[in-house]
């Protein structure tokens, strides 16, 4: 790559060339490290100092990276540079600023690599971290290095395990709406003031029974849950890893839906608080609404239908439509299905063929239907497609009117949501409408206002056909009134209750992998789980012979997962004394999901070396505690991609709330303010086979693109190694300098929008910095050019206007417009002062530039005769007096048409303004030979003349 200014012989000796930029950058980066410039002091502990702590502080954080082997491309640091700029700006306002960066270093890629090559994931991970650190350091990010963490460090994950135990040893008190220590629950159970979940008396249970009863309350529990089990790979897969025909994306093996006992976290207990506390957060509205939808709180009713002496309970958000229910559907996995089929006639005699799934009896149809959907994920089951289902040969009674309606199973009804059974109202629900159309079921209108000839009417309207002889008449009511009235009737009759339902599911918290946090839990010989005491933490990952989970015959659906840790036999079986003498225990062979470390890492930044606590409360309160009454506290600014809107940010909020309830933190929320940055995108090119070709080798001719003579196809989107369009920050730093890269990335556009990378435009940023350099340094001699000259009024106006705008822009993360304003001011000074420039005009400029281009700013600051770093120099302030415009421009209208514009002093009186207007040649021309009959001055707006 060549640059227009690469320091050849003709280049002046003291020009700001890439070589000089690199020298300056390396020397200041060393200075910062040697002087601990960005080390932020804590109130207490090893990072405390004897200096008084600034009251005013700021905690800025980036979503930390996974240390990938591919290293960084120029898109990655966009957010990191932005937060660095913001942090640096705030230091200049006198704030104590905490900014660091850690690594989210557990995860699958290092493990996959280990499986292929036998290299320990730790080796790969450490090497990748090393490489990323080097790349990031070259950008001049002002991080407190002492606070950097890696989630894979046993000293870090010891506390992840500790937090797991805090959650494990808690239960959620529904009345107080908060987590409480499990011991307080046990005390209540023992006193008889509370019964077990199934209503029995705890005191009468056996020891094992007692433990099981307590386990059912814990915020971490074991539960049978449906998973995608892939025997061929020996692992459970996420829905996203399963193809639409029910096979593993990797390896193309069959995947089976299987019930497995797994660790779960009871995040659903916090559903209301997670929704309600969104109000406290300064987050993008889009992210808040994504969280609301994800939690999916809906108000409705549970209604009891009956069939063959059994109660089928449904959940509905539309109890007002009960009279329109023309059939019922159970999830194929519903526990009543087999019972109902067995109790029914067992025959399909006289039943419409469409309803029988081609089977001879309901029992056979159910079996065949279940087999056909076994491999489908919930998402696929809810997809829009032709509805399928099977009639159970059974009818149910509608509780409002006694109607006998057929009962089906169908995959569009999910197990695990609501009650797993629905009443179907085809006239007013889309999915039911489609199903009823396929199966020829009645469509009964009960809400008027729509045309149900083509589709369901889901809007509001007046209720019709909705009255019974037992005192329920909702005809003529609107939806809300009808819901209210129906629920009251159901409750009075004992046929239903009001119900708030959530979409949020508990968090499946176990993975059958190697490279994750081991669980701090062991099992005794009876298989009962025991939490380890804090003194046994961390439970470190053992060495294993290979990292592959035990795999099975790909078709063997009955096999059970055996994670790689199961191979570490000596680690698994241990003798421990858990308070009742040494016994043999077995360790859990699962590991935690990758979300674990990121659910609390910000708290470790606050107190990274504390060996007594995960974070000292005093340090936590200083950095993230509430600042005023009703403030939720948390990190002041969290910057990252919108792709983490739900999972990561929901898990982090959940853990934080548990820690808050237990008194370990003073803040209610982890992240007070969230900002989603856009992405740097790039062009990518594919050849005729659709294979990516190196983007930097592609040439453009007449709007077409060619690679090695062959025409290629241009696409626009992500930047990445696999797309062969990644640009490494290292190259840009080498060829232009880190400050140039920073200025370029910051000036590409507003931070929250995506922007295309264009290496050819980088030079624009470089030229700006060269002009800045030339204001201070004589390129030929290296002498400092500034002088002790007074500022003119115009200089003051330009300066203060710039300061005002730049302050506001920095404060609002609008660094692109900061750069625009700095460029304008540099251009003004360059034009105004061909020779020596007043130091008083340049010094504030250097300070204002420092957050975006810190190395050159440090260097120029030094050359202007200052010692030490510019990091903590006060940011220039605005003198209002220079902001008022002392001249204003007014349009002059004659009979309603603008004929001229005049500049007058802002405080000029009417006569002066009229006199100035009449002097204008074009005005005089239009007045010639006419009578001026009216002259009006609208202050600050215009001059109006009327002539005849
Ligand atoms: C009757 C009805 C009539 C319904 C109507 C809707 C409209 P949200 O808002 O998402 O909570 N439903 C209930 N449980 C279900 C399950 N396990 N699988 C699939 N669908 C289920 O949706 C609640 C509605 O989704 C419920 O209200 C039920 O259909 C359906 F005009 O009941 B409704």
Short mmCIF file of C-alpha atoms and ligand atoms in Angstrom, two decimals, residues 298 315-318 321 382 412-415 417-425 428-429 431-432 501 503, ligand 1:
data_model
loop_
_atom_site.label_atom_id
_atom_site.label_comp_id
_atom_site.label_asym_id
_atom_site.label_seq_id
_atom_site.Cartn_x
_atom_site.Cartn_y
_atom_site.Cartn_z
CA UNK A 298 -49.61 -10.78 28.59
CA UNK A 315 -54.55 -20.05 28.50
CA UNK A 316 -56.10 -17.30 26.45
CA UNK A 317 -55.52 -13.59 26.10
CA UNK A 318 -59.03 -13.33 24.64
CA UNK A 321 -64.10 -14.76 22.44
CA UNK A 382 -44.60 -21.40 14.83
CA UNK A 412 -48.59 -24.83 16.32
CA UNK A 413 -49.47 -25.15 19.98
CA UNK A 414 -46.32 -25.28 22.01
CA UNK A 415 -45.63 -27.11 25.17
CA UNK A 417 -46.15 -21.79 26.99
CA UNK A 418 -49.36 -21.03 28.83
CA UNK A 419 -50.86 -24.41 29.67
CA UNK A 420 -49.87 -26.06 26.40
CA UNK A 421 -53.53 -26.15 25.36
CA UNK A 422 -55.76 -23.64 23.61
CA UNK A 423 -59.34 -22.99 22.77
CA UNK A 424 -59.37 -22.17 19.08
CA UNK A 425 -61.34 -19.19 17.85
CA UNK A 428 -60.53 -13.99 15.49
CA UNK A 429 -57.14 -15.68 15.50
CA UNK A 431 -53.47 -19.43 13.15
CA UNK A 432 -56.80 -20.88 14.20
CA UNK A 501 -48.45 -15.08 31.27
CA UNK A 503 -43.01 -15.73 27.16
C1 LIG B 1 -58.12 -17.82 22.22
C2 LIG B 1 -57.87 -16.69 21.34
C3 LIG B 1 -58.78 -15.98 20.58
C4 LIG B 1 -56.55 -16.34 21.33
C5 LIG B 1 -58.33 -14.94 19.81
C6 LIG B 1 -56.03 -15.31 20.59
C7 LIG B 1 -56.94 -14.61 19.81
P1 LIG B 1 -49.72 -14.22 23.51
O1 LIG B 1 -50.33 -12.88 23.29
O2 LIG B 1 -48.54 -14.47 22.66
O3 LIG B 1 -49.51 -14.55 24.97
N1 LIG B 1 -51.85 -19.70 22.88
C8 LIG B 1 -51.93 -19.93 24.20
N2 LIG B 1 -51.08 -20.89 24.58
C9 LIG B 1 -50.44 -21.28 23.46
C10 LIG B 1 -49.45 -22.23 23.19
N3 LIG B 1 -48.95 -23.02 24.15
N4 LIG B 1 -49.00 -22.37 21.92
C11 LIG B 1 -49.50 -21.61 20.93
N5 LIG B 1 -50.46 -20.69 21.13
C12 LIG B 1 -50.92 -20.52 22.38
O4 LIG B 1 -50.75 -15.31 22.92
C13 LIG B 1 -51.72 -15.89 23.69
C14 LIG B 1 -52.68 -16.56 22.74
O5 LIG B 1 -51.94 -17.54 22.00
C15 LIG B 1 -53.77 -17.26 23.48
O6 LIG B 1 -55.02 -16.58 23.32
C16 LIG B 1 -53.98 -18.53 22.66
O7 LIG B 1 -54.90 -18.17 21.66
C17 LIG B 1 -52.62 -18.77 22.05
F1 LIG B 1 -59.18 -14.25 19.08
O8 LIG B 1 -56.90 -17.99 22.95
B1 LIG B 1 -55.82 -17.25 22.28
#
